[in-house]
Short mmCIF file of C-alpha atoms in Angstrom, two decimals:
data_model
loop_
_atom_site.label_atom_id
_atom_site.label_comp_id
_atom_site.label_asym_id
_atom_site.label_seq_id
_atom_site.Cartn_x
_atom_site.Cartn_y
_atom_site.Cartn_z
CA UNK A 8 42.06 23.07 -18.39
CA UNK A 9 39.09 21.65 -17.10
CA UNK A 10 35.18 21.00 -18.60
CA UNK A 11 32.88 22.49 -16.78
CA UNK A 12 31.52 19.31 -15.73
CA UNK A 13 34.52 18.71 -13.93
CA UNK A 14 34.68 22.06 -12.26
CA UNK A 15 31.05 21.70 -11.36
CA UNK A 16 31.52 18.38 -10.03
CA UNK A 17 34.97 19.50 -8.13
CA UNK A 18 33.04 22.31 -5.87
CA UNK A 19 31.29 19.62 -4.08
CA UNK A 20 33.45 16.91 -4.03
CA UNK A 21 33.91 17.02 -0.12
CA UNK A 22 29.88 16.34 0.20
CA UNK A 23 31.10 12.62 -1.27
CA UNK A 24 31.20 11.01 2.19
CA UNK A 25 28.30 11.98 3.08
CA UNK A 26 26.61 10.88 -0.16
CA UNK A 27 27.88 7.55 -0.14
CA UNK A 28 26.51 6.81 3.01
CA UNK A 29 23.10 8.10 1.67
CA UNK A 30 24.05 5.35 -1.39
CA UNK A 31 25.21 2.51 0.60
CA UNK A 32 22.15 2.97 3.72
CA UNK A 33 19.40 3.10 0.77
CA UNK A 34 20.85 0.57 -1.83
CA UNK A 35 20.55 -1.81 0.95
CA UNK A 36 16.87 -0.41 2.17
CA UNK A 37 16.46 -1.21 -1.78
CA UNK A 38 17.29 -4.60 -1.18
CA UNK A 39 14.28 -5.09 0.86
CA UNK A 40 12.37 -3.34 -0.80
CA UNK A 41 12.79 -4.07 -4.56
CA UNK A 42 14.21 -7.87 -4.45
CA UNK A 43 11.85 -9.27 -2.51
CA UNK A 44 12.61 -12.67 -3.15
CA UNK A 45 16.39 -11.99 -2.39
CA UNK A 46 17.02 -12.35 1.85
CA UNK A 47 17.66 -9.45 3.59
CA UNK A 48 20.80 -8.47 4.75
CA UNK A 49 21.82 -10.03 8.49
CA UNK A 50 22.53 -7.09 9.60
CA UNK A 51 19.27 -5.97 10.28
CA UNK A 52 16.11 -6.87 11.22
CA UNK A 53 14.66 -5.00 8.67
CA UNK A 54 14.76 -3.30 5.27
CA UNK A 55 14.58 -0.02 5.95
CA UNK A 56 16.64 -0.55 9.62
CA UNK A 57 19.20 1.46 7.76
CA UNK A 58 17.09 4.55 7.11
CA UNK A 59 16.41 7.59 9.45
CA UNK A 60 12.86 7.07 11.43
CA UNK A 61 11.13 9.76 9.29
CA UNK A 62 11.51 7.42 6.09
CA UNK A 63 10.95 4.04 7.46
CA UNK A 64 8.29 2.24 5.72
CA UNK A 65 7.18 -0.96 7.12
CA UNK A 66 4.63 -3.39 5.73
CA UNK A 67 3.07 -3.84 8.80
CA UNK A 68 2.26 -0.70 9.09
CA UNK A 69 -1.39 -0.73 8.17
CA UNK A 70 -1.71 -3.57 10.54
CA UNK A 71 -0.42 -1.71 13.13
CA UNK A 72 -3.29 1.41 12.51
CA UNK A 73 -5.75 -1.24 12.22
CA UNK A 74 -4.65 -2.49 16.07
CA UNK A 75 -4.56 1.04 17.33
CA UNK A 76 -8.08 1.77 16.06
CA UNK A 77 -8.89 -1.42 17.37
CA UNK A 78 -7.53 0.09 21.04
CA UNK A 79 -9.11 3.04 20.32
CA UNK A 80 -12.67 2.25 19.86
CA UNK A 81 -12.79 -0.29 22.73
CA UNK A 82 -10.75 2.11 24.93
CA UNK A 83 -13.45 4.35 24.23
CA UNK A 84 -16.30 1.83 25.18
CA UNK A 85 -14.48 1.20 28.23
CA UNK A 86 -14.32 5.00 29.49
CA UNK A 87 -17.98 5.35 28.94
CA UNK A 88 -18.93 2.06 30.56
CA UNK A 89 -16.71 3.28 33.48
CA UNK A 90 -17.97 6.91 33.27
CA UNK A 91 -21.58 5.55 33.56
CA UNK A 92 -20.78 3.08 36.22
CA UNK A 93 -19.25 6.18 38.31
CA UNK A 94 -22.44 8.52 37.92
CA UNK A 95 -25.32 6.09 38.13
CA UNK A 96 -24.13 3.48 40.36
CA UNK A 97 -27.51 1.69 40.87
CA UNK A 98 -26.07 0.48 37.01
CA UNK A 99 -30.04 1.85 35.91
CA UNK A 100 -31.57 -0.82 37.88
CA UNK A 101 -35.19 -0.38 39.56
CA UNK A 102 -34.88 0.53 42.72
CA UNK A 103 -35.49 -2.60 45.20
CA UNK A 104 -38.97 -0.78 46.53
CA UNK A 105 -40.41 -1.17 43.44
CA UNK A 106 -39.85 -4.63 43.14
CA UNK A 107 -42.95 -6.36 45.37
CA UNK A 108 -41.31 -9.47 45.57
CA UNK A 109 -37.85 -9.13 47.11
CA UNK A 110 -39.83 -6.35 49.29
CA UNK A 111 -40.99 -7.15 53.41
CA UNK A 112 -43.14 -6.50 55.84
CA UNK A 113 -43.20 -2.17 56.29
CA UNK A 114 -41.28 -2.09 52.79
CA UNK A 115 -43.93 -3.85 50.99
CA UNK A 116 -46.93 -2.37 53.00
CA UNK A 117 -45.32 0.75 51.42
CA UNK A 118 -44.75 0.02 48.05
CA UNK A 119 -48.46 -0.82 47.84
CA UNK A 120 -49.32 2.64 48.90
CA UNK A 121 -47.39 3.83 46.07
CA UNK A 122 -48.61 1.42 43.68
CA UNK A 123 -52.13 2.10 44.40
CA UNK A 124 -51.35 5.98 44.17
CA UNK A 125 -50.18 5.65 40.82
CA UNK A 126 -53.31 3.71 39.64
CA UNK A 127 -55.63 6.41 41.31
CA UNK A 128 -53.57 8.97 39.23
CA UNK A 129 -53.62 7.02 35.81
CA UNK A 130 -57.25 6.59 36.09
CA UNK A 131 -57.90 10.38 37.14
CA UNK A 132 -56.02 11.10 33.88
CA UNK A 133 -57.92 8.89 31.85
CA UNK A 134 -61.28 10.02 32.88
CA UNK A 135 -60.37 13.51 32.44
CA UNK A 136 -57.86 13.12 29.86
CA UNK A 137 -54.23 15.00 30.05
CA UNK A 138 -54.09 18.02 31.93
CA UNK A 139 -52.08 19.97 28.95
CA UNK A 140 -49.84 22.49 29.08
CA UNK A 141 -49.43 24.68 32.43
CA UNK A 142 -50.91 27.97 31.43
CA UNK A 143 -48.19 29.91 33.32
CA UNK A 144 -45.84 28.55 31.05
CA UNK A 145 -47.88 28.68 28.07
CA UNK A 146 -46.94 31.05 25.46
CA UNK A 147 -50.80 32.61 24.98
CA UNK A 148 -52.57 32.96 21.70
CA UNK A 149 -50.25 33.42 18.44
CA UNK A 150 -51.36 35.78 16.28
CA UNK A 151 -51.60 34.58 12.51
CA UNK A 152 -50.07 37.36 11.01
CA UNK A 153 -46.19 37.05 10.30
CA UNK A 154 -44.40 39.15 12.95
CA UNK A 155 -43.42 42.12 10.58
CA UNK A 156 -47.22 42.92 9.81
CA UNK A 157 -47.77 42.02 13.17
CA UNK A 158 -45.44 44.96 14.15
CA UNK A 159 -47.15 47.24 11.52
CA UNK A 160 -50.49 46.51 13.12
CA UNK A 161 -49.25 47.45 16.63
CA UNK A 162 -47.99 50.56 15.15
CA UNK B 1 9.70 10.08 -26.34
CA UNK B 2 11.14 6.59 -27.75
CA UNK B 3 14.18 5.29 -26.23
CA UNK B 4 17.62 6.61 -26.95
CA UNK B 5 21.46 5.37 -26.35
CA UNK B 6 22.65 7.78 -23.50
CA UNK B 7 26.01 9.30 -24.56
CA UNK B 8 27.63 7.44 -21.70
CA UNK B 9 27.82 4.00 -22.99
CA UNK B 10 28.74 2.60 -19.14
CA UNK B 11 26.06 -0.10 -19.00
CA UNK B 12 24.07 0.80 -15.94
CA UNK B 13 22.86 -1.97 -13.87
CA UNK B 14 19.17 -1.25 -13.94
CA UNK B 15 17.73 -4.91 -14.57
CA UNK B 16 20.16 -6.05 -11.56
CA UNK B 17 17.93 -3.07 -9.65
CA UNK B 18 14.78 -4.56 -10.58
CA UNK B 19 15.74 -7.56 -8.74
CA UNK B 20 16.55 -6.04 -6.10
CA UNK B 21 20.53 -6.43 -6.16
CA UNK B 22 21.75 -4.13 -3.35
CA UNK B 23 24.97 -3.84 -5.15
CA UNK B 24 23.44 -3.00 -8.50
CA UNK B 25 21.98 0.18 -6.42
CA UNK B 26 24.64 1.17 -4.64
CA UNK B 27 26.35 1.22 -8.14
CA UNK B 28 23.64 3.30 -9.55
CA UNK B 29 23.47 5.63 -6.78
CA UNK B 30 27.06 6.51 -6.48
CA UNK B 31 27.19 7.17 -10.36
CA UNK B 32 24.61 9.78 -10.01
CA UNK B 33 24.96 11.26 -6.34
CA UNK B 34 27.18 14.29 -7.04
CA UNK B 35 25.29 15.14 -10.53
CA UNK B 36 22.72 15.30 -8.51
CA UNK B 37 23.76 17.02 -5.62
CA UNK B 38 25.70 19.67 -7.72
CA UNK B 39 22.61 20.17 -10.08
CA UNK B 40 20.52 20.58 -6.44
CA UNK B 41 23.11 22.87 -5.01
CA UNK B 42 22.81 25.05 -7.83
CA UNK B 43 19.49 25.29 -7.72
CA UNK B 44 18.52 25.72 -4.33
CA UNK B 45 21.61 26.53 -2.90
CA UNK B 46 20.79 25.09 0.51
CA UNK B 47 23.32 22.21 1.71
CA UNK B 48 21.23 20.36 4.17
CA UNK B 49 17.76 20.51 2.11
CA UNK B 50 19.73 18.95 -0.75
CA UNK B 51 21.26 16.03 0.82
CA UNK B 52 17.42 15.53 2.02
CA UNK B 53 16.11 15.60 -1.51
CA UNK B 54 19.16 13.30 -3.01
CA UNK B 55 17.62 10.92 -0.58
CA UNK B 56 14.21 11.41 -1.45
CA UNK B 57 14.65 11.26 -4.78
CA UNK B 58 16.87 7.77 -4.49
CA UNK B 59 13.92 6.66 -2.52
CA UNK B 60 11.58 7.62 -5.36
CA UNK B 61 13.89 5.79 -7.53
CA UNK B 62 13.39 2.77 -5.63
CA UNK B 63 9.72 2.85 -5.37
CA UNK B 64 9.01 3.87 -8.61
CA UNK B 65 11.48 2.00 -10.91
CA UNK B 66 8.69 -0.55 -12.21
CA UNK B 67 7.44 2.50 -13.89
CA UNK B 68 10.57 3.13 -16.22
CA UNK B 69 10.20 1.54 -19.62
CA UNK B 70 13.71 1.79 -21.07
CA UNK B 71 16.25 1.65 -18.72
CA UNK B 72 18.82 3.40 -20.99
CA UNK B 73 16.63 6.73 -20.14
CA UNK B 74 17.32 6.30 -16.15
CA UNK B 75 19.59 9.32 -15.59
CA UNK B 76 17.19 11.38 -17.25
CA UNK B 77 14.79 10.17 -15.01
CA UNK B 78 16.77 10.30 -11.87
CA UNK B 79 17.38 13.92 -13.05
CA UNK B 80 13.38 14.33 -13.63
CA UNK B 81 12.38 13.17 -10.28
CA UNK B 82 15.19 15.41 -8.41
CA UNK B 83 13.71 18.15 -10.55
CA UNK B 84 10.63 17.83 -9.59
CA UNK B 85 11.61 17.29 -5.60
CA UNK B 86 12.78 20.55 -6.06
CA UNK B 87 10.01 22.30 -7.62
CA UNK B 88 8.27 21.26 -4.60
CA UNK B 89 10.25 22.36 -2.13
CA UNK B 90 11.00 25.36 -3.82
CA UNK B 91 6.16 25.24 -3.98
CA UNK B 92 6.18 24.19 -0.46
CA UNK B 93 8.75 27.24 0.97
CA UNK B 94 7.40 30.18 -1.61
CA UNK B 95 11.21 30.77 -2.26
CA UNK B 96 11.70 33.91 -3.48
CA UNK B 97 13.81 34.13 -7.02
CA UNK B 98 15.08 37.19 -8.50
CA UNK B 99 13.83 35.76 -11.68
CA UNK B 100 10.94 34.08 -12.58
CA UNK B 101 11.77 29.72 -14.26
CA UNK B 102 8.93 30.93 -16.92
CA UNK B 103 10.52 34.25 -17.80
CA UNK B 104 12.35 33.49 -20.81
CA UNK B 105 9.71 30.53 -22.20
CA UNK B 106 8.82 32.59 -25.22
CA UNK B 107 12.23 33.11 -26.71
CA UNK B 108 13.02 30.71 -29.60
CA UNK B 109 16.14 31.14 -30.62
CA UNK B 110 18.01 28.27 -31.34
CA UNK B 111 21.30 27.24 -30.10
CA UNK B 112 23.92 26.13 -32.63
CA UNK B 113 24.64 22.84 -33.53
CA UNK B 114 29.01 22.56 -33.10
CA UNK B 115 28.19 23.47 -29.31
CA UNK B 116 29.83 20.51 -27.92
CA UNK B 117 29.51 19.47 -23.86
CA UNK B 118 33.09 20.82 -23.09
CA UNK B 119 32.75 23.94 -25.88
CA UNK B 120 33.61 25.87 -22.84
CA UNK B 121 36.82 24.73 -21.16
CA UNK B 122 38.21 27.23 -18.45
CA UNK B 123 41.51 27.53 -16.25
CA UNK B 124 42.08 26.39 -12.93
CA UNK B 125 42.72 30.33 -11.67
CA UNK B 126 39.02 30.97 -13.23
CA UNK B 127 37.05 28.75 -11.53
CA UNK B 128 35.72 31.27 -9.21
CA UNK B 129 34.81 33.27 -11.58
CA UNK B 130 33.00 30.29 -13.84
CA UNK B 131 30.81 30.24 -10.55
CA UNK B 132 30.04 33.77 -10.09
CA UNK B 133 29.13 33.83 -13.80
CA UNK B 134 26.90 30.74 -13.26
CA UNK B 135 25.41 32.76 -10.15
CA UNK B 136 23.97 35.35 -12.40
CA UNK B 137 22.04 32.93 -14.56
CA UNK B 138 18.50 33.01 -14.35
CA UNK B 139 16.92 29.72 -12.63
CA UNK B 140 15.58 28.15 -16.22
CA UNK B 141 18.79 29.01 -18.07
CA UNK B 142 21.33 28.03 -15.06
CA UNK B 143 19.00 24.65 -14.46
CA UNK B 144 18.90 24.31 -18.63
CA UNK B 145 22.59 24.21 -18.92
CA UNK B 146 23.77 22.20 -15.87
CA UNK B 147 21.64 19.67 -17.37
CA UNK B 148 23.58 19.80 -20.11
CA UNK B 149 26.79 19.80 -18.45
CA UNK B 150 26.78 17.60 -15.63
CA UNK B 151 24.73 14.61 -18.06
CA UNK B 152 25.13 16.12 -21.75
CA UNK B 153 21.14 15.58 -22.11
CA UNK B 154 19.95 16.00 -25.29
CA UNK B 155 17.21 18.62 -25.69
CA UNK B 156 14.81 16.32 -25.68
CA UNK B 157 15.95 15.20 -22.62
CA UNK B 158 16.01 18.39 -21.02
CA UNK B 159 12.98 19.01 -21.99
CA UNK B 160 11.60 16.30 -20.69
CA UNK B 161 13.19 16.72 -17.26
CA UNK B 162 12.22 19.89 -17.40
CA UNK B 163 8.71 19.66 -18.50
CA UNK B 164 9.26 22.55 -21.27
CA UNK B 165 8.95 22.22 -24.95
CA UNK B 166 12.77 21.37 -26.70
CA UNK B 167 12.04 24.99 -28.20
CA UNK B 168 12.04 26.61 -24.92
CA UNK B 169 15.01 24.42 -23.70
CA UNK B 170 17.17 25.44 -26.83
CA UNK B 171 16.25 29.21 -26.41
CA UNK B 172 17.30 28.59 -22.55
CA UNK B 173 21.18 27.32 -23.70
CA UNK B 174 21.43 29.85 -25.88
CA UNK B 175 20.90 32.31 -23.86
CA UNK B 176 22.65 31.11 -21.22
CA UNK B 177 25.97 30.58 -22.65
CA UNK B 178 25.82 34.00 -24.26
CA UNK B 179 25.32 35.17 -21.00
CA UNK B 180 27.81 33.00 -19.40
CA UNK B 181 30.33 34.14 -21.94
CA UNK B 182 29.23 38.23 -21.49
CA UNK B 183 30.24 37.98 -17.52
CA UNK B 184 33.08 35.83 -18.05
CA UNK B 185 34.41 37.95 -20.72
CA UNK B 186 33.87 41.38 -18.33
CA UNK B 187 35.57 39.09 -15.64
CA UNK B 188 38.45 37.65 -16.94
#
């Protein structure tokens, strides 16, 4: 005669191996974790060595996402930096023929031209003040009314 | 629920736990295990998954033991977290019972006091069909009297693991050992 305890316990007593090894990998994971001013066991290097990867909790582990963000940002600063080097290589410096002093000779006779073109054209646009929209391009007169009673008075 | 004497008077090592005394776990773990895992199996009835929640809920253990008042209570509360492990797999995979865990919360019937944990004793040649009568338990009743098996809870206990009122858990025991005693006496 057995207690049903007994008979419920007996159908799995083959799984016992394989529990005890679940026992003995996290009561010494526990060690580490729980006791922590008892030393960890030599065996490993650390508390939760024992334990499958998917479980492993380190303490370093916000340390470590704090590096990687680190990484991450200036990665990112690097790749645009790079990225900017690539399509504007004159690194959004004037161009040397606008600079009158490191200019010579036919270079510098030109840059003057320019320089003095510009001024004509600043004061041309001060005396007659900005030339506004092109009228091609302008959209025309807007009517006041909203577009639906617009639409009714075109009908 | 104030603390209580567990029937088992084996003094469990939970203060050496605290510490952190490897031993003290291992100890604890191996007493519980295969109460677990056979209160798991029954439930879920899926080998791997439960050797995955025994180890969850040993790791919960170990997190969360500061949180345990009285240490006499902590196979109850071993039993509690695994319970709950489950619920949540059982959440997480939609797992479709034949019977509902809330069906029979509104019965009240109470069961009767002389039940003892071994009122039911059974022969070797019947074991098979113990199980098979177990089986066809409903999920509350089945989970409401392994608890009571495997640990001999107290209804409050069960309750408490169970996060039903004591009513509800006594209406589950009763009914379950009626019906454990209808398909064992068509059986046998």
């Amino acid at each position: 005669m057995k207690s049903p305890r007994e008979l419920l316990l007996n159908r799995y007593r083959d799984e016992v191996p394989r529990l005890d090894r679940i026992s003995e990998s996290l009561a010494r994971y526990a060690n580490g974790e729980t006791g922590r001013d008892t030393p960890a066991p030599a065996t490993s290097s650390s508390p939760s060595a024992s334990l499958p990867p998917s479980m492993r909790r380190s303490p370093g582990a916000a340390w470590r996402w704090y590096w990687r963000g680190l990484a991450a940002v200036w990665g990112f600063i690097l790749v645009i930096h790079l990225l900017g080097a690539f399509l504007d290589p004159a690194g959004g410096e004037r161009s040397p023929q606008y600079d009158p002093i490191q200019l010579a000779g036919q270079e510098k006779e030109l840059w003057h031209q320019q320089w003095a073109w510009r001024q004509k054209m600043i004061g041309a646009e001060k005396a007659t003040g900005p030339r506004g929209p092109n009228p091609r391009h302008s959209p025309g007169p807007r009517s006041a009314l909203p577009f639906r009673l617009r639409q009714h008075a075109l009908a | 629920m104030e603390c209580m004497k567990h029937f088992d008077k084996q003094e469990l090592p939970v203060a050496a736990a605290r510490r952190g005394d490897s031993a003290a776990w291992e100890i604890l773990f191996k007493r519980y295990q295969l109460p677990l895992f056979t209160y798991l199996m029954q439930m879920l009835r899926r080998r791997e998954i439960c050797f995955d929640l025994v180890q969850e809920t040993f790791l919960a253990a170990i997190r969360h033991l500061d949180s345990l008042r009285c240490e006499e209570r902590f196979g109850s509360w071993m039993f509690s977290i695994a319970h709950q492990k489950a619920l949540q797999w059982l959440r997480r995979h939609r797992w479709n019972q034949e019977e509902s865990w809330e069906q029979h919360t509104a019965e009240r019937e109470l069961v009767s006091d002389e039940a003892g944990p071994v009122d039911l004793l059974i022969q070797d040649e019947d074991e098979a069909a113990f199980g098979a009568a177990l089986e066809r338990l409903s999920g509350e009743q089945r989970e409401a009297i392994l608890l009571y098996w495997l640990e001999n809870f107290s209804v409050a206990e069960i309750a408490e693991i169970t996060a039903v009122p004591p009513g509800t858990v006594k209406s589950r025991l009763f009914h379950a050992r009626k019906n454990l005693k209808r398909h064992l006496e068509r059986v046998l």
